[in-house]
Coordinates of C-alpha atoms in Angstrom, one line a residue:
Chain A
M125 CA 35.8 -6.4 30.5
V126 CA 32.0 -7.0 29.7
T127 CA 31.1 -6.6 26.2
K128 CA 28.2 -4.2 25.7
Q129 CA 25.0 -6.4 24.7
Y130 CA 22.5 -4.1 24.3
H131 CA 23.0 -0.6 22.9
E132 CA 21.1 2.5 23.3
V133 CA 20.5 5.3 20.7
R134 CA 18.4 8.4 21.9
D135 CA 15.3 9.2 19.6
P136 CA 13.2 12.5 19.3
I137 CA 10.2 10.6 19.3
H138 CA 10.5 7.3 20.9
I139 CA 13.3 8.8 23.5
F140 CA 15.2 5.8 23.6
V141 CA 15.8 2.8 20.9
R142 CA 17.5 -0.1 22.5
L143 CA 19.1 -2.6 20.2
D144 CA 21.0 -5.8 21.0
S145 CA 24.3 -6.4 19.4
D146 CA 22.9 -8.6 16.5
E147 CA 20.7 -5.7 15.6
R148 CA 23.6 -3.6 15.7
R149 CA 25.6 -5.5 13.5
I150 CA 22.9 -4.9 10.9
L151 CA 22.5 -1.1 12.1
D152 CA 26.0 -0.9 11.3
S153 CA 25.9 -2.4 7.8
P154 CA 26.5 -0.1 4.8
P155 CA 23.0 -0.6 3.5
V156 CA 21.6 0.8 6.9
Q157 CA 23.8 3.3 7.2
R158 CA 23.3 4.9 3.9
L159 CA 20.1 5.6 4.8
R160 CA 21.4 8.7 7.2
H161 CA 22.1 10.2 3.5
V162 CA 18.3 10.1 2.1
H163 CA 15.9 12.5 3.2
Q164 CA 12.9 10.9 4.4
L165 CA 10.6 13.7 3.1
A166 CA 12.8 14.6 -0.3
M167 CA 13.0 18.4 -0.6
S168 CA 10.1 18.8 1.9
Y169 CA 12.8 21.0 3.8
L170 CA 12.5 23.6 1.1
V171 CA 8.9 24.1 2.3
Y172 CA 9.3 23.0 6.0
P173 CA 12.8 24.1 7.1
G174 CA 13.0 21.6 9.9
A175 CA 12.1 18.6 7.5
T176 CA 15.7 17.6 7.2
H177 CA 15.1 14.0 9.1
K178 CA 16.9 11.0 7.2
R179 CA 15.4 7.4 6.8
F180 CA 17.9 6.1 9.2
E181 CA 16.2 7.3 12.0
H182 CA 12.8 6.3 10.6
A183 CA 14.2 2.9 10.3
L184 CA 15.2 2.5 14.0
G185 CA 11.8 4.2 14.6
I186 CA 9.7 1.4 13.1
M187 CA 12.0 -1.3 14.6
E188 CA 11.3 0.3 18.4
L189 CA 7.6 0.3 17.5
A190 CA 7.6 -3.1 16.0
G191 CA 8.9 -4.8 19.1
R192 CA 6.2 -3.0 21.4
V193 CA 3.6 -4.1 18.9
F194 CA 5.0 -7.9 18.8
D195 CA 4.8 -8.0 22.5
V196 CA 1.2 -6.4 22.8
V197 CA -0.2 -8.8 20.5
T198 CA 1.6 -12.0 21.6
S199 CA 0.5 -11.7 25.3
D200 CA -1.4 -14.4 26.1
S201 CA -4.0 -12.4 27.9
N202 CA -4.7 -10.5 24.6
L203 CA -4.9 -13.5 22.3
H204 CA -8.1 -14.1 21.0
P205 CA -9.5 -17.7 21.4
S206 CA -9.5 -18.3 17.6
I207 CA -5.8 -17.3 17.1
W208 CA -4.1 -20.4 19.0
T209 CA -5.7 -22.6 15.8
T210 CA -5.5 -20.4 13.2
V211 CA -1.6 -19.1 14.0
P212 CA -0.3 -22.4 15.1
E213 CA 3.0 -20.5 15.7
I214 CA 1.8 -18.5 18.5
G215 CA 1.5 -21.7 20.5
R216 CA 5.6 -22.2 19.9
R217 CA 6.5 -20.1 22.7
D218 CA 10.6 -21.2 22.1
Q219 CA 10.1 -19.6 18.8
R220 CA 8.4 -16.3 19.8
D221 CA 12.1 -14.8 20.8
Y222 CA 13.1 -15.4 16.9
W223 CA 9.9 -14.3 15.5
R224 CA 10.1 -11.3 17.6
K225 CA 14.0 -10.6 16.4
V226 CA 12.8 -11.3 12.8
L227 CA 10.3 -8.6 12.7
R228 CA 12.4 -5.9 14.4
M229 CA 14.9 -6.7 11.8
A230 CA 12.6 -6.5 9.0
A231 CA 11.3 -3.1 10.4
L232 CA 14.7 -2.0 10.3
C233 CA 15.6 -2.8 6.7
H234 CA 12.1 -2.3 5.4
D235 CA 13.2 1.0 4.1
I236 CA 17.2 0.2 2.6
G237 CA 16.1 0.2 -0.7
H238 CA 14.8 3.5 -1.2
L239 CA 16.6 5.8 -3.8
P240 CA 17.9 9.4 -3.3
F241 CA 15.3 11.5 -2.2
S242 CA 12.8 9.0 -1.5
H243 CA 9.6 8.7 -3.3
A244 CA 10.3 11.7 -5.4
A245 CA 13.0 9.7 -7.5
E246 CA 11.1 6.2 -7.7
K247 CA 8.5 7.5 -9.8
E248 CA 9.5 7.6 -14.0
L249 CA 13.1 6.9 -13.1
L250 CA 13.2 3.1 -12.3
P251 CA 12.6 0.4 -15.0
N252 CA 9.1 -1.6 -15.0
D253 CA 8.9 -3.6 -12.3
W254 CA 11.4 -2.4 -10.1
S255 CA 10.5 -0.5 -6.7
H256 CA 12.6 0.4 -3.5
E257 CA 10.6 -2.7 -2.0
R258 CA 12.1 -4.9 -4.5
I259 CA 15.7 -3.0 -4.2
S260 CA 15.1 -3.8 -0.2
K261 CA 14.4 -7.4 -0.8
E262 CA 17.2 -7.9 -2.6
L263 CA 19.8 -6.1 -0.5
I264 CA 18.2 -8.5 2.4
L265 CA 18.7 -11.3 0.5
S266 CA 22.2 -10.3 -0.8
E267 CA 25.6 -12.0 0.1
D268 CA 26.7 -9.1 2.3
L269 CA 23.7 -9.2 4.5
K270 CA 23.5 -13.0 4.4
S271 CA 26.8 -13.4 6.1
I272 CA 25.1 -11.5 9.2
W273 CA 22.1 -13.4 9.3
H274 CA 23.7 -16.8 9.2
G275 CA 26.2 -15.8 12.0
M276 CA 23.8 -15.1 14.6
I277 CA 22.6 -17.3 17.2
P278 CA 20.3 -18.7 16.4
P279 CA 21.0 -18.5 12.5
M280 CA 18.3 -16.1 11.0
D281 CA 16.5 -16.8 7.7
P282 CA 17.1 -13.7 5.3
M283 CA 13.8 -15.0 3.6
H284 CA 11.7 -14.6 6.9
V285 CA 13.2 -11.2 7.0
A286 CA 12.7 -10.0 3.6
K287 CA 9.2 -11.3 3.4
I288 CA 7.8 -9.6 6.6
A289 CA 10.0 -6.2 5.5
V290 CA 8.0 -6.2 2.0
G291 CA 5.2 -8.0 2.0
K292 CA 3.4 -10.4 -0.3
K293 CA 3.3 -7.8 -3.4
E294 CA 6.8 -8.1 -4.4
F295 CA 6.8 -11.8 -3.7
G296 CA 4.4 -13.2 -6.2
D297 CA 3.8 -16.7 -6.0
T298 CA 5.9 -17.4 -3.2
E299 CA 3.8 -19.1 -0.2
F300 CA 3.2 -16.6 3.0
S301 CA 2.3 -18.5 5.9
T302 CA -0.8 -16.6 7.8
W303 CA 1.7 -16.0 10.7
E304 CA 4.2 -14.6 7.8
A305 CA 1.4 -12.2 6.4
V306 CA 0.2 -11.1 9.9
L307 CA 3.6 -10.2 11.1
S308 CA 4.3 -8.3 7.5
E309 CA 0.9 -6.5 8.0
L310 CA 2.2 -5.2 11.5
I311 CA 5.0 -3.2 9.5
T312 CA 3.3 -2.5 6.2
G313 CA -0.3 -2.5 7.3
D314 CA -2.6 0.4 5.6
V315 CA -4.0 1.5 8.7
L316 CA -2.1 -0.2 11.9
G317 CA 1.1 -0.6 10.3
V318 CA 4.1 0.6 12.4
D319 CA 6.0 2.3 9.4
R320 CA 2.9 4.6 9.1
M321 CA 2.8 5.6 12.7
D322 CA 6.7 6.2 13.0
Y323 CA 6.5 8.5 10.2
L324 CA 3.3 10.3 10.7
L325 CA 4.7 11.1 14.2
R326 CA 8.3 11.7 13.2
D327 CA 7.6 13.9 10.1
S328 CA 4.7 15.8 12.4
H329 CA 7.8 16.7 14.9
H330 CA 10.1 17.8 12.4
T331 CA 8.0 19.7 10.2
G332 CA 6.4 21.2 12.6
V333 CA 3.1 20.4 11.6
A334 CA 0.9 19.4 14.7
Y335 CA -1.8 17.6 13.1
G336 CA 0.3 14.3 12.4
R337 CA 0.1 13.6 15.8
F338 CA -2.2 10.9 17.8
D339 CA -2.1 8.9 21.0
H340 CA 0.0 5.9 20.0
Y341 CA 0.4 4.6 23.2
R342 CA -3.1 4.1 23.5
L343 CA -3.1 2.4 19.9
I344 CA -0.6 0.0 20.3
D345 CA -1.7 -1.1 23.7
T346 CA -5.0 -1.9 22.0
M347 CA -4.1 -3.9 19.1
R348 CA -4.9 -7.6 18.8
L349 CA -4.7 -10.3 16.7
L350 CA -8.4 -11.2 15.5
P351 CA -10.2 -13.1 13.1
A352 CA -10.8 -10.5 10.0
S353 CA -14.1 -10.2 10.6
Q354 CA -17.6 -11.9 11.6
Q355 CA -17.6 -13.8 8.1
S356 CA -14.0 -15.0 8.1
D357 CA -11.4 -16.9 10.5
E358 CA -8.7 -15.7 8.5
P359 CA -6.6 -13.4 11.3
A360 CA -5.7 -10.1 10.8
V361 CA -4.4 -7.1 12.4
G362 CA -7.2 -5.1 14.7
I363 CA -7.8 -3.5 17.8
E364 CA -9.9 -3.9 20.9
I365 CA -12.5 -1.2 21.2
G366 CA -10.7 0.9 23.7
G367 CA -8.4 1.8 20.7
L368 CA -11.0 3.1 18.2
H369 CA -10.5 6.5 18.9
S370 CA -6.6 6.6 18.6
A371 CA -7.0 4.7 15.3
E372 CA -9.6 7.3 14.3
A373 CA -7.0 9.8 15.3
L374 CA -4.1 8.0 13.2
L375 CA -6.4 8.1 10.0
L376 CA -7.1 11.5 10.6
A377 CA -3.5 12.6 10.9
R378 CA -2.5 10.5 7.6
Y379 CA -5.2 12.6 5.7
Y380 CA -3.8 16.0 7.1
M381 CA -0.2 15.0 6.6
F382 CA -0.9 14.2 3.4
M383 CA -2.5 17.3 2.2
Q384 CA -0.5 19.7 4.2
V385 CA 2.9 18.0 3.7
Y386 CA 3.5 15.2 1.7
H387 CA 1.4 16.6 -1.5
H388 CA 2.3 20.2 -0.7
Q389 CA 2.2 22.2 -3.8
V390 CA 5.3 23.5 -3.9
R391 CA 6.6 20.3 -2.5
M392 CA 5.3 18.6 -5.3
A393 CA 6.6 21.3 -7.7
Y394 CA 10.3 20.5 -6.4
D395 CA 9.6 16.9 -7.0
F396 CA 9.1 17.2 -10.7
H397 CA 11.7 19.4 -11.1
L398 CA 14.2 16.9 -9.0
Q399 CA 12.8 14.3 -11.7
Q400 CA 13.6 16.4 -14.6
F401 CA 17.2 16.8 -13.4
L402 CA 17.8 13.1 -12.5
Q403 CA 16.3 12.2 -16.0
S404 CA 19.3 14.6 -17.7
W405 CA 21.7 13.6 -15.2
L406 CA 21.7 9.9 -14.9
S407 CA 23.1 7.6 -17.8
N408 CA 20.3 6.9 -19.9
G409 CA 18.0 8.8 -18.0
H410 CA 17.1 5.9 -15.4
L411 CA 18.3 5.0 -12.1
S412 CA 20.4 1.7 -11.9
T413 CA 18.9 -1.4 -10.3
D414 CA 22.5 -3.0 -9.7
L415 CA 23.0 -2.9 -5.9
D416 CA 26.5 -1.9 -5.9
D417 CA 25.3 1.3 -7.8
H418 CA 22.3 1.6 -5.6
Q419 CA 24.6 1.7 -2.1
Q420 CA 26.9 4.5 -4.0
L421 CA 24.0 7.0 -4.5
T422 CA 22.6 9.3 -2.2
D423 CA 21.1 12.5 -1.6
N424 CA 24.8 13.7 -1.0
E425 CA 25.6 12.9 -4.6
V426 CA 22.5 14.4 -6.3
L427 CA 22.8 17.6 -4.4
A428 CA 26.0 18.0 -5.4
A429 CA 25.4 17.4 -8.6
I430 CA 22.4 19.8 -8.6
S431 CA 24.6 22.7 -7.2
K432 CA 27.0 22.5 -9.8
A433 CA 24.5 22.0 -12.9
A434 CA 23.1 25.2 -11.4
K435 CA 26.0 27.4 -12.3
E436 CA 26.4 25.9 -15.5
P437 CA 24.3 26.9 -18.3
S438 CA 25.5 23.9 -20.7
A439 CA 25.6 21.2 -18.2
P440 CA 22.8 18.7 -18.4
G441 CA 19.9 19.7 -16.2
N442 CA 20.9 23.3 -16.2
E443 CA 17.2 24.4 -15.9
P444 CA 15.9 22.2 -13.4
A445 CA 18.8 22.6 -11.2
S446 CA 18.3 26.4 -11.6
R447 CA 14.8 26.1 -10.4
I448 CA 15.5 24.3 -7.4
M449 CA 18.8 26.1 -6.5
N450 CA 16.9 29.7 -7.2
R451 CA 13.2 28.9 -6.2
K452 CA 12.2 29.0 -9.4
H453 CA 9.7 26.2 -8.9
F454 CA 6.9 26.0 -11.0
K455 CA 3.4 27.3 -9.5
P456 CA 0.0 25.9 -9.3
V457 CA -2.4 27.7 -11.7
Y458 CA -5.7 25.1 -11.3
T459 CA -6.3 22.8 -8.4
Q460 CA -9.0 19.9 -9.0
T461 CA -11.8 20.2 -7.1
R462 CA -14.2 17.3 -6.1
Q463 CA -17.3 19.5 -7.8
D464 CA -15.2 19.5 -11.0
R465 CA -14.6 15.6 -10.9
E466 CA -18.2 15.2 -10.5
A467 CA -19.2 17.3 -13.1
Y468 CA -16.6 16.5 -15.6
D469 CA -14.8 13.8 -17.3
D470 CA -10.8 14.1 -15.9
P471 CA -11.1 17.7 -15.9
L472 CA -7.3 17.7 -14.8
T473 CA -6.1 16.1 -17.9
A474 CA -8.3 18.5 -19.9
I475 CA -6.9 21.9 -18.3
A476 CA -3.3 20.5 -18.3
Q477 CA -3.8 19.5 -22.1
A478 CA -5.2 23.3 -22.8
C479 CA -2.4 24.7 -21.0
V480 CA 0.1 23.0 -23.1
E481 CA -1.4 23.9 -26.1
N482 CA -1.5 27.5 -25.0
Y483 CA 1.9 27.7 -23.3
G484 CA 3.9 25.1 -24.7
A485 CA 5.0 21.3 -23.2
D486 CA 8.2 22.7 -21.3
K487 CA 6.4 25.4 -19.2
V488 CA 3.7 23.1 -18.0
H489 CA 3.4 20.0 -15.2
K490 CA 0.5 17.8 -14.4
S491 CA 0.8 16.6 -10.8
E492 CA -1.6 14.2 -9.4
Y493 CA -1.8 11.6 -6.8
H494 CA -4.4 8.8 -6.2
Q495 CA -4.9 7.3 -3.1
N496 CA -4.0 3.8 -3.5
T497 CA -6.1 1.9 -0.6
T498 CA -9.9 1.6 -0.9
V499 CA -11.3 1.5 2.4
P500 CA -9.5 2.0 5.9
D501 CA -11.0 -1.2 7.6
F502 CA -9.7 -3.8 10.5
P503 CA -11.4 -5.6 13.2
V504 CA -12.5 -4.3 16.1
V505 CA -13.7 -6.6 19.2
D506 CA -16.1 -4.9 21.5
S507 CA -16.5 -5.6 24.9
T508 CA -18.9 -8.7 24.7
G509 CA -16.0 -10.3 22.4
R510 CA -17.8 -9.6 19.3
V511 CA -15.6 -8.8 16.3
V512 CA -17.2 -6.3 14.2
S513 CA -15.5 -3.8 11.4
A514 CA -14.1 -0.5 12.3
Y515 CA -15.9 1.4 9.3
G516 CA -19.2 -0.5 10.2
I517 CA -19.1 1.4 13.6
S518 CA -17.2 4.5 13.0
D519 CA -18.7 7.6 12.0
V520 CA -15.4 9.0 12.1
L521 CA -13.7 6.4 9.5
Q522 CA -16.9 6.7 7.3
Q523 CA -16.3 10.4 6.6
I524 CA -12.5 11.0 5.8
P525 CA -12.2 11.9 2.9
R526 CA -10.1 10.1 0.0
V527 CA -7.0 11.9 -0.8
E528 CA -7.1 12.6 -4.6
V529 CA -4.8 15.9 -5.3
G530 CA -4.4 17.2 -8.5
R531 CA -3.1 20.4 -9.7
V532 CA -1.6 22.0 -13.0
L533 CA 1.7 24.0 -12.3
I534 CA 3.4 26.3 -14.4
D535 CA 6.2 28.4 -15.1
P536 CA 6.1 31.2 -12.3
D537 CA 6.7 33.7 -15.2
L538 CA 3.7 32.7 -16.9
A539 CA 1.5 32.0 -13.8
D540 CA -0.3 35.1 -13.0
E541 CA -1.0 35.3 -16.9
A542 CA -2.4 31.5 -16.9
K543 CA -4.4 31.9 -13.7
G544 CA -6.8 34.9 -15.7
W545 CA -6.8 32.7 -18.5
I546 CA -7.8 29.1 -17.2
E547 CA -10.4 31.1 -14.9
G548 CA -12.3 32.9 -18.2
Q549 CA -11.5 29.5 -20.4
K550 CA -12.4 27.1 -17.8
H551 CA -15.9 26.0 -18.5
E552 CA -15.3 26.1 -22.3
I553 CA -12.1 23.6 -21.9
L554 CA -13.8 21.4 -19.4
S555 CA -17.1 20.8 -21.6
R556 CA -14.9 20.6 -24.8
A557 CA -13.0 17.3 -23.3
Chain B
M103 CA -2.1 -6.3 -17.2
G104 CA -3.7 -8.6 -20.1
P105 CA -5.1 -6.6 -23.6
M106 CA -8.5 -5.7 -22.3
S107 CA -8.9 -2.0 -22.4
R108 CA -9.1 -0.1 -18.8
R109 CA -12.8 1.2 -19.8
V110 CA -13.9 -2.5 -20.9
R111 CA -12.6 -3.4 -17.5
R112 CA -13.9 -0.7 -15.4
A113 CA -17.5 -1.1 -17.3
I114 CA -17.2 -4.9 -16.1
L115 CA -16.8 -3.8 -12.9
S116 CA -19.4 -1.6 -12.7
Q117 CA -21.9 -3.6 -13.8
L118 CA -20.7 -6.4 -11.6
V119 CA -20.9 -4.3 -8.4
E120 CA -24.4 -3.7 -10.0
A121 CA -25.5 -7.2 -10.4
M122 CA -24.2 -8.2 -7.2
H123 CA -26.3 -5.9 -5.4
G124 CA -29.3 -6.9 -7.7
A125 CA -28.7 -10.7 -6.3
G126 CA -28.6 -9.6 -2.8
S127 CA -24.5 -9.4 -2.1
W128 CA -23.5 -6.9 0.1
V129 CA -20.5 -6.4 -2.0
G130 CA -17.8 -5.8 0.1
E131 CA -14.1 -5.9 -1.0
T132 CA -13.9 -9.3 -0.5
H133 CA -16.5 -10.2 -2.8
I134 CA -15.7 -8.3 -5.7
Q135 CA -12.3 -9.5 -5.3
K136 CA -13.1 -13.3 -5.4
S137 CA -16.2 -12.7 -7.9
V138 CA -13.6 -11.1 -10.3
Y139 CA -11.5 -14.3 -9.7
F140 CA -14.0 -16.4 -10.5
M141 CA -15.0 -14.5 -13.6
Q142 CA -11.4 -15.1 -14.6
G143 CA -10.5 -18.4 -13.5
L144 CA -13.8 -20.0 -14.1
L145 CA -15.8 -18.4 -16.7
G146 CA -12.9 -17.6 -19.1
I147 CA -13.3 -13.8 -18.8
Q148 CA -9.5 -12.2 -19.6
M149 CA -9.8 -9.2 -17.6
G150 CA -5.9 -9.2 -17.2
Y151 CA -5.8 -9.3 -13.2
S152 CA -3.0 -11.3 -11.6
F153 CA -4.1 -13.2 -8.6
V154 CA -1.6 -14.7 -5.8
L155 CA -2.9 -16.4 -2.5
Y156 CA -3.0 -13.9 0.2
K157 CA -5.9 -12.5 1.8
H158 CA -9.1 -14.5 2.3
G159 CA -7.5 -16.5 -0.7
P160 CA -6.9 -15.3 -4.4
Y161 CA -5.9 -11.5 -4.1
S162 CA -5.2 -9.1 -6.9
F163 CA -3.2 -6.3 -5.9
D164 CA -4.1 -4.8 -9.7
L165 CA -7.8 -5.3 -8.9
R166 CA -7.3 -3.5 -5.7
N167 CA -5.3 -0.4 -7.4
E168 CA -8.2 -0.2 -10.0
L169 CA -11.3 0.0 -7.5
S170 CA -9.2 2.5 -5.7
A171 CA -8.6 4.6 -8.7
M172 CA -12.2 3.9 -9.7
M173 CA -13.3 5.6 -6.4
G174 CA -10.9 8.2 -7.1
S175 CA -12.6 9.2 -10.6
L176 CA -16.0 8.8 -8.6
E177 CA -16.9 5.7 -10.5
L178 CA -17.5 4.0 -7.5
D179 CA -18.2 4.6 -3.8
V180 CA -18.7 2.8 -0.7
E181 CA -21.4 3.0 2.0
P182 CA -21.5 1.6 5.6
R183 CA -23.4 -1.6 6.3
P184 CA -22.8 -2.4 9.9
P185 CA -21.8 -4.3 11.5
Y186 CA -20.1 -5.9 8.2
G187 CA -18.3 -2.8 7.0
P188 CA -17.8 -0.8 3.5
S189 CA -20.1 -1.6 0.6
F190 CA -19.2 -0.4 -2.8
V191 CA -21.7 1.1 -4.5
L192 CA -21.7 2.8 -8.3
G193 CA -20.6 6.5 -7.7
P194 CA -21.9 9.9 -9.4
R195 CA -20.0 9.1 -12.4
G196 CA -20.3 5.3 -12.6
G197 CA -22.4 3.2 -14.3
R198 CA -21.7 4.3 -17.9
D199 CA -23.5 2.2 -20.4
I200 CA -20.9 0.6 -22.5
E201 CA -22.2 -2.9 -24.5
L202 CA -19.9 -5.6 -23.5
P203 CA -19.9 -9.0 -25.1
F204 CA -22.6 -11.1 -24.3
Q205 CA -20.4 -13.8 -22.9
V206 CA -19.3 -11.5 -20.3
G207 CA -22.9 -10.2 -19.9
D208 CA -23.6 -14.1 -19.0
A209 CA -20.5 -14.6 -16.5
I210 CA -21.9 -11.4 -14.7
R211 CA -25.2 -13.0 -14.1
F212 CA -23.9 -16.2 -13.2
V213 CA -21.3 -15.2 -11.0
G214 CA -24.1 -12.7 -9.3
E215 CA -26.1 -15.6 -8.8
N216 CA -24.4 -18.4 -7.9
L217 CA -21.2 -16.8 -5.8
S218 CA -21.5 -12.7 -4.9
I219 CA -24.2 -13.9 -2.2
R220 CA -22.2 -15.9 -0.4
H221 CA -20.4 -15.2 2.7
T222 CA -16.8 -14.4 2.8
R223 CA -16.0 -17.7 4.6
E224 CA -17.6 -19.4 1.9
L225 CA -16.1 -17.3 -1.0
E226 CA -12.7 -17.7 0.7
R227 CA -12.9 -21.5 0.8
L228 CA -14.5 -21.7 -2.9
S229 CA -11.6 -19.5 -4.5
T230 CA -8.7 -21.3 -2.5
A231 CA -9.9 -24.3 -3.6
L232 CA -10.1 -23.1 -7.5
L233 CA -6.6 -21.8 -7.0
L234 CA -4.7 -24.8 -5.7
Q235 CA -6.8 -27.1 -8.0
T236 CA -5.7 -25.0 -11.1
A237 CA -2.1 -24.6 -9.5
N238 CA -2.1 -28.5 -8.7
R239 CA -4.3 -30.3 -11.3
H240 CA -2.3 -34.0 -10.7
M241 CA -3.7 -33.5 -7.0
T242 CA -7.0 -35.6 -6.0
A243 CA -9.4 -33.6 -4.2
Q244 CA -8.4 -34.9 -1.0
E245 CA -4.9 -33.7 -1.5
V246 CA -5.6 -30.2 -2.4
A247 CA -7.9 -30.3 0.7
S248 CA -4.8 -31.1 2.5
L249 CA -2.8 -28.5 0.9
M250 CA -5.5 -26.1 1.4
N251 CA -5.3 -26.5 5.7
R252 CA -1.5 -26.3 5.4
I253 CA -1.7 -23.1 3.9
K254 CA -4.7 -21.8 5.6
P255 CA -5.0 -23.7 8.8
H256 CA -8.1 -21.8 9.6
I257 CA -9.8 -24.0 7.2
P258 CA -10.1 -27.3 8.3
V259 CA -9.8 -30.2 5.9
P260 CA -13.4 -31.6 6.0
D261 CA -14.3 -27.7 5.0
A262 CA -11.6 -27.8 2.6
R263 CA -12.8 -31.0 0.9
S264 CA -16.3 -29.5 0.7
A265 CA -15.1 -26.5 -1.3
V266 CA -13.3 -28.8 -3.5
E267 CA -16.6 -30.5 -4.3
Q268 CA -18.6 -27.3 -4.4
V269 CA -16.3 -26.2 -6.9
A270 CA -16.6 -29.1 -9.2
E271 CA -20.2 -28.9 -9.1
L272 CA -19.9 -25.0 -10.3
R273 CA -17.7 -26.0 -13.1
A274 CA -20.4 -28.8 -14.0
K275 CA -23.2 -26.4 -13.5
M276 CA -21.5 -23.3 -15.8
T277 CA -20.9 -26.1 -18.5
A278 CA -24.7 -27.2 -18.6
S279 CA -25.4 -23.6 -18.8
Q280 CA -23.2 -22.4 -21.7
E281 CA -24.4 -22.0 -25.3
P282 CA -22.2 -24.1 -27.8
G283 CA -19.5 -22.2 -29.2
M284 CA -18.9 -19.8 -26.2
P285 CA -15.6 -20.3 -24.2

């Protein structure tokens, strides 16, 4: 009997995801299997009922796209002349298969450190200097997975996988080769990373919010490794100019999905109540960074605990649990505008503080999100071979607004009164601040 | 991050952006990153940003987050400068005057006049040379140049060596411009 060397998994976004037996072993490992029980979008299913998809299928999706992108950017006919010198690894054809596999493995393991309910639980609940990326790194380098990496033929260096999976930021002074930095950018890049490509398409599909779609086939087909700019020979991930519209569409999709889905006002309220519950329920109010503890905790355990606590008035976390189970979430009473930000110094904090003084700290929550990237930019090679800045030539990229969201949320029983109060007092509150 | 307050750090960044424009720089993010690195690493102004060897040489994720936050609070904005890319400018709420220590003002002027107007390629080489020299004080200039080429293959050894020598010249220029008693 012939042992199957390649396996297929059906996927609603990419139709089929194919993986070899080594990749199947990593897929079957406990850290990756755990992702079957971690929601991709936390409690967004309470807003968009279809958003029940998990990190597991997203991991498969990133792996699939990573392989496709690698094949395009390393194809000899797509290589910019300078890349042969600036990325010497490109010329070692015997090593290309190895690095392709490393990239796909890194993509598969990129999110294994995620906590229950993904980003919702991370903020405030991990000790300083810890993040899900750091946990991913530790898991990739752990003894459990090392035995799989070393058992491959040829053996895979887990440090290669870890560096590419989580990127430079988690590795401090550890040296990254240019090649490793470029491969990591293919997964984690702010603009052209496959992590973002997959989650936009997948989240759009499952929520039913159409604005997350873009032509990823065209975009991937035009991706190239290029000098970062006219003024730098350092390689970066870019595109040839035929893909500019699809790149613009991706960035517009990101903006709309951030505004409509990821920072939906009700979703943000549930994130807050989830944090409140976890702080009461967890011993010491923090999530453990011990890898074994981490592996035991998924959304299942947290949801069971929320359901139980909601029914027991004396249980720790009863109030936030009740809010989650009974849809008594906080409601927005103030949304910060650009006009307010231009006219006043930190209007969101001023309004939130005034509400706290008027209604009590336990009835008010300040919810804010600041885009943590500066400007969407990447190199573009035009029809003459000249490398230019995407931001410099794209009217669309120059106009896409930053995602800056600020709201004051309040107990639903006080919301109507608070809205009227803020409307009447707003100018005085902001002028005083 | 170090002990410098956020307000003072942001004031320095705002004044640095203004000074860079005044010197003729197109003030891309790479220019700001390297200029701040020189202010910390060469001129001793401890703003508290940690740098690692990454994009175009020394790079600070803290500084990137700070620039992003300043864009969010409208202290900074960007304008397109085709075909180069985005250029940082003061935003609607930027440029509020805070008096900074004279050493900081001198450092901003030095960086503006001597470094900010250079091309990204040159800034990358100079800042990388400074970082590698600082981390490998026992190495000769040639050894640092070879190391630079190994880590960054797109920088040929002769160019790396020239960068190491230029950093030495900048140190000498900085020392000559300092008044007695300055750090």
